[in-house]
Short mmCIF file of C-alpha atoms in Angstrom, two decimals:
data_model
loop_
_atom_site.label_atom_id
_atom_site.label_comp_id
_atom_site.label_asym_id
_atom_site.label_seq_id
_atom_site.Cartn_x
_atom_site.Cartn_y
_atom_site.Cartn_z
CA UNK A 586 -53.62 -57.36 78.43
CA UNK A 587 -57.06 -58.16 78.35
CA UNK A 588 -58.35 -55.83 76.57
CA UNK A 589 -55.15 -56.69 74.31
CA UNK A 590 -56.48 -59.48 73.80
CA UNK A 591 -60.54 -58.48 73.08
CA UNK A 592 -59.13 -56.24 70.44
CA UNK A 593 -57.18 -58.93 68.64
CA UNK A 594 -60.18 -61.05 68.79
CA UNK A 595 -62.66 -58.12 67.92
CA UNK A 596 -60.11 -57.38 64.32
CA UNK A 597 -60.40 -60.90 63.81
CA UNK A 598 -64.06 -61.77 63.90
CA UNK A 599 -64.11 -58.45 62.16
CA UNK A 600 -62.42 -60.41 59.52
CA UNK A 601 -58.86 -58.49 59.70
CA UNK A 602 -56.15 -60.85 58.93
CA UNK A 603 -53.16 -62.33 60.90
CA UNK A 604 -50.10 -61.31 60.32
CA UNK A 605 -49.84 -65.50 57.96
CA UNK A 606 -45.75 -66.95 57.57
CA UNK A 607 -47.12 -70.39 56.26
CA UNK A 608 -49.48 -71.14 53.95
CA UNK A 609 -49.60 -75.17 52.77
CA UNK A 610 -51.14 -77.10 49.47
CA UNK A 611 -53.08 -80.05 49.78
CA UNK A 612 -55.11 -82.45 47.61
CA UNK A 613 -55.11 -84.43 44.57
CA UNK A 614 -53.14 -82.19 42.45
CA UNK A 615 -50.23 -81.65 45.08
CA UNK A 616 -47.21 -83.60 43.97
CA UNK A 617 -46.57 -85.72 47.33
CA UNK A 618 -50.03 -84.66 48.31
CA UNK A 619 -48.38 -81.70 50.00
CA UNK A 620 -45.98 -78.97 48.87
CA UNK A 621 -45.51 -75.86 51.06
CA UNK A 622 -46.01 -72.43 49.44
CA UNK A 623 -42.72 -69.74 49.37
CA UNK A 624 -43.84 -66.49 51.15
CA UNK A 625 -42.43 -63.88 48.98
CA UNK A 626 -42.91 -61.13 50.33
CA UNK A 627 -45.94 -59.81 53.48
CA UNK A 628 -49.04 -61.23 52.41
CA UNK A 629 -47.99 -62.39 49.12
CA UNK A 630 -46.75 -66.62 48.69
CA UNK A 631 -46.48 -68.41 45.93
CA UNK A 632 -45.62 -71.84 44.54
CA UNK A 633 -43.73 -72.98 40.82
CA UNK A 634 -43.71 -76.16 39.23
CA UNK A 635 -45.86 -79.09 39.02
CA UNK A 636 -49.35 -79.77 39.68
CA UNK A 637 -51.54 -82.75 38.58
CA UNK A 638 -55.52 -83.53 38.14
CA UNK A 639 -57.48 -82.69 40.45
CA UNK A 640 -58.54 -80.64 43.27
CA UNK A 641 -56.31 -78.38 45.72
CA UNK A 642 -57.03 -76.46 49.12
CA UNK A 643 -55.24 -73.58 50.68
CA UNK A 644 -54.30 -74.07 54.44
CA UNK A 645 -52.90 -71.90 56.90
CA UNK A 646 -51.04 -75.19 58.20
CA UNK A 647 -49.82 -78.44 57.28
CA UNK A 648 -52.32 -80.72 59.02
CA UNK A 649 -55.51 -79.03 59.09
CA UNK A 650 -56.81 -78.92 62.53
CA UNK A 651 -59.59 -77.04 64.90
CA UNK A 652 -57.76 -73.54 64.21
CA UNK A 653 -56.88 -74.26 60.38
CA UNK A 654 -57.76 -71.43 58.54
CA UNK A 655 -59.00 -71.83 54.11
CA UNK A 656 -58.38 -69.94 51.55
CA UNK A 657 -61.78 -71.22 49.82
CA UNK A 658 -61.99 -69.95 46.25
CA UNK A 659 -65.76 -67.58 46.19
CA UNK A 660 -67.33 -69.59 43.45
CA UNK A 661 -67.50 -73.15 42.76
CA UNK A 662 -65.88 -75.09 40.52
CA UNK A 663 -63.24 -72.20 40.31
CA UNK A 664 -60.04 -72.84 38.28
CA UNK A 665 -56.22 -73.21 39.28
CA UNK A 666 -55.88 -70.62 36.21
CA UNK A 667 -57.01 -67.17 36.99
CA UNK A 668 -56.38 -64.34 36.44
CA UNK A 669 -56.87 -63.05 40.04
CA UNK A 670 -60.12 -65.12 41.73
CA UNK A 671 -60.93 -64.17 44.73
CA UNK A 672 -60.92 -66.08 47.75
CA UNK A 673 -62.81 -66.31 50.69
CA UNK A 674 -61.06 -66.78 54.66
CA UNK A 675 -63.28 -69.80 56.56
CA UNK A 676 -63.19 -72.61 58.74
CA UNK A 677 -63.75 -74.75 56.67
CA UNK A 678 -62.24 -77.49 54.13
CA UNK A 679 -65.42 -75.70 51.47
CA UNK A 680 -64.55 -75.49 47.79
CA UNK A 681 -61.55 -77.27 46.13
CA UNK A 682 -59.07 -75.05 43.91
CA UNK A 683 -60.02 -77.94 40.55
CA UNK A 684 -56.37 -78.68 38.13
CA UNK A 685 -57.09 -79.35 34.90
CA UNK A 686 -53.93 -80.15 33.02
CA UNK A 687 -51.02 -81.88 34.03
CA UNK A 688 -47.81 -80.00 34.30
CA UNK A 689 -44.51 -79.19 35.45
CA UNK A 690 -45.19 -75.10 34.16
CA UNK A 691 -47.93 -73.03 36.75
CA UNK A 692 -46.84 -70.46 38.98
CA UNK A 693 -49.36 -69.35 40.93
CA UNK A 694 -48.81 -66.50 43.95
CA UNK A 695 -52.15 -65.95 47.01
CA UNK A 696 -52.21 -62.60 47.76
CA UNK A 697 -53.09 -62.41 51.10
CA UNK A 698 -54.05 -58.88 51.05
CA UNK A 699 -56.35 -58.20 47.94
CA UNK A 700 -57.78 -62.14 48.58
CA UNK A 701 -56.71 -63.09 45.66
CA UNK A 702 -55.55 -66.31 43.91
CA UNK A 703 -53.19 -65.38 40.06
CA UNK A 704 -52.13 -68.89 38.86
CA UNK A 705 -51.09 -69.53 35.25
CA UNK A 706 -49.76 -71.68 33.26
CA UNK A 707 -46.25 -70.14 32.24
CA UNK A 708 -45.23 -70.21 28.89
CA UNK A 709 -40.84 -70.15 28.67
CA UNK A 710 -40.45 -66.49 26.60
CA UNK A 711 -38.46 -65.62 23.62
CA UNK A 712 -35.62 -64.08 24.52
CA UNK A 713 -33.90 -61.67 27.03
CA UNK A 714 -32.08 -59.08 27.31
CA UNK A 715 -30.12 -56.68 29.17
CA UNK A 716 -29.79 -53.19 29.35
CA UNK A 717 -29.31 -49.94 31.23
CA UNK A 718 -27.50 -47.48 32.81
CA UNK A 719 -23.88 -49.95 34.16
CA UNK A 720 -24.11 -52.11 30.83
CA UNK A 721 -22.84 -50.76 28.08
CA UNK A 722 -25.53 -49.54 25.32
CA UNK A 723 -27.28 -47.92 28.12
CA UNK A 724 -30.79 -46.29 28.37
CA UNK A 725 -31.02 -45.24 24.41
CA UNK A 726 -30.93 -48.98 23.70
CA UNK A 727 -33.44 -50.46 21.64
CA UNK A 728 -32.62 -52.47 19.10
CA UNK A 729 -28.77 -53.69 20.87
CA UNK A 730 -29.87 -54.29 24.10
CA UNK A 731 -27.20 -57.71 25.77
CA UNK A 732 -28.46 -61.08 24.47
CA UNK A 733 -29.09 -62.96 27.40
CA UNK A 734 -28.67 -67.01 26.39
CA UNK A 735 -30.92 -69.67 27.20
CA UNK A 736 -30.28 -72.66 29.15
CA UNK A 737 -31.18 -76.09 26.72
CA UNK A 738 -32.34 -77.79 29.63
CA UNK A 739 -34.23 -75.06 31.26
CA UNK A 740 -36.10 -72.15 28.21
CA UNK A 741 -37.42 -71.04 32.24
CA UNK A 742 -33.53 -70.26 32.89
CA UNK A 743 -31.19 -67.53 31.25
CA UNK A 744 -27.48 -67.07 32.28
CA UNK A 745 -25.58 -63.36 31.20
CA UNK A 746 -21.75 -62.61 31.56
CA UNK A 747 -19.83 -59.41 31.05
CA UNK A 748 -18.94 -56.10 32.36
CA UNK A 749 -21.43 -53.75 34.62
CA UNK A 750 -19.80 -50.68 35.78
CA UNK A 751 -20.48 -46.81 36.39
CA UNK A 752 -21.03 -45.13 33.97
CA UNK A 753 -21.52 -41.82 35.23
CA UNK A 754 -22.42 -39.54 31.54
CA UNK A 755 -25.02 -41.67 31.55
CA UNK A 756 -29.24 -41.17 33.69
CA UNK A 757 -28.46 -43.37 36.99
CA UNK A 758 -25.33 -44.61 36.17
CA UNK A 759 -25.50 -47.57 37.66
CA UNK A 760 -29.29 -49.54 37.24
CA UNK A 761 -30.19 -52.25 35.23
CA UNK A 762 -32.85 -54.50 34.80
CA UNK A 763 -34.39 -56.78 32.31
CA UNK A 764 -36.04 -56.72 29.34
CA UNK A 765 -38.60 -59.57 27.42
CA UNK A 766 -37.78 -58.47 24.30
CA UNK A 767 -35.04 -56.00 22.12
CA UNK A 768 -37.30 -52.67 23.76
CA UNK A 769 -38.67 -51.10 26.39
CA UNK A 770 -42.28 -53.59 26.78
CA UNK A 771 -44.21 -54.61 27.25
CA UNK A 772 -41.97 -57.84 29.07
CA UNK A 773 -39.68 -56.79 32.19
CA UNK A 774 -37.59 -58.03 35.00
CA UNK A 775 -38.37 -55.82 38.39
CA UNK A 776 -36.83 -56.19 41.87
CA UNK A 777 -39.53 -55.47 44.92
CA UNK A 778 -37.19 -52.59 45.58
CA UNK A 779 -35.91 -48.96 44.26
CA UNK A 780 -31.79 -50.03 43.36
CA UNK A 781 -31.36 -53.00 44.68
CA UNK A 782 -28.12 -54.48 44.63
CA UNK A 783 -27.76 -57.34 42.53
CA UNK A 784 -25.48 -59.81 45.08
CA UNK A 785 -27.73 -59.10 47.29
CA UNK A 786 -31.26 -60.13 46.10
CA UNK A 787 -32.39 -62.91 45.07
CA UNK A 788 -36.06 -61.83 44.18
CA UNK A 789 -37.79 -61.00 41.40
CA UNK A 790 -41.24 -59.70 39.57
CA UNK A 791 -42.41 -59.63 36.14
CA UNK A 792 -44.31 -56.49 35.63
CA UNK A 793 -45.14 -54.08 37.87
CA UNK A 794 -43.22 -50.61 38.81
CA UNK A 795 -39.85 -49.87 37.47
CA UNK A 796 -38.04 -49.94 40.27
CA UNK A 797 -34.02 -51.08 38.72
CA UNK A 798 -31.25 -53.59 40.31
CA UNK A 799 -27.75 -51.47 41.11
CA UNK A 800 -24.32 -52.18 40.81
CA UNK A 801 -21.76 -50.98 43.80
CA UNK A 802 -19.00 -52.99 43.28
CA UNK A 803 -18.07 -52.88 38.82
CA UNK A 804 -16.41 -55.65 37.13
CA UNK A 805 -17.38 -58.93 35.27
CA UNK A 806 -20.92 -60.15 36.81
CA UNK A 807 -22.54 -63.84 35.43
CA UNK A 808 -26.07 -63.77 35.96
CA UNK A 809 -28.22 -65.95 36.01
CA UNK A 810 -32.75 -65.54 35.94
CA UNK A 811 -35.16 -68.52 36.60
CA UNK A 812 -38.29 -67.06 35.24
CA UNK A 813 -40.15 -69.95 36.71
CA UNK A 814 -39.40 -69.95 40.57
CA UNK A 815 -39.04 -66.09 39.84
CA UNK A 816 -35.31 -66.05 40.27
CA UNK A 817 -31.69 -64.37 40.28
CA UNK A 818 -28.65 -64.31 41.21
CA UNK A 819 -25.70 -62.30 40.48
CA UNK A 820 -21.33 -63.43 40.69
CA UNK A 821 -18.99 -60.10 40.85
CA UNK A 822 -17.05 -62.84 38.88
CA UNK A 823 -13.69 -60.84 38.23
CA UNK A 824 -12.76 -56.88 39.03
CA UNK A 825 -10.77 -53.99 37.07
CA UNK A 826 -9.35 -51.49 37.81
CA UNK A 827 -9.25 -50.03 35.01
CA UNK A 828 -13.03 -49.69 35.14
CA UNK A 829 -13.97 -45.67 35.81
CA UNK A 830 -15.08 -45.56 39.83
CA UNK A 831 -16.93 -42.59 39.59
CA UNK A 832 -19.06 -40.79 41.90
#
């Protein structure tokens, strides 16, 4: 046990990250002064929503104490909106991230693995489509993908209801994905893992590797996508005994 503790202290001293399950934002830019970030995957934390003009700090505990570590930008006056600004871990508060515009559509990802923060003012997409082997249009469908409906109350929310089933004569016959235009690029939405059952996963990501959702049950689906919160919700509305049950 003593050797293990000494080794752990050695790793921390050398700058190796210890598994972190919580991150918090605090400061004048944060609604209510404090907000907890959501853990997406190991080392990836996100926040989606409102920020006010001011500054914020990211820390490992809600209330700072002697054990708190701070994720401070490596450059002074770093804007929270960035394509991937570097940060360092420190035991003192140090530099703060700057928020220069009050908005309700901030999307922030903190990556502990690469020590970068990616922040953006997300723009609502003008279109969102669903297509793929599980849909009636298949994969060779540029110009005829299935259009989703944008919410009148929230421009980041899209819904679609329709049939998803296995098409044995089509490659990846149970798979599909979402596109931000009526063709295969550049905007797209994906699950974190290939062949993720749409009924069993609520997370999604914008861009990245070309993983696809799949269906394990055939029928009529109701699907809702939230681009700002990066979530998807699917329900199997009904099944049909007339649907193909291909292997």
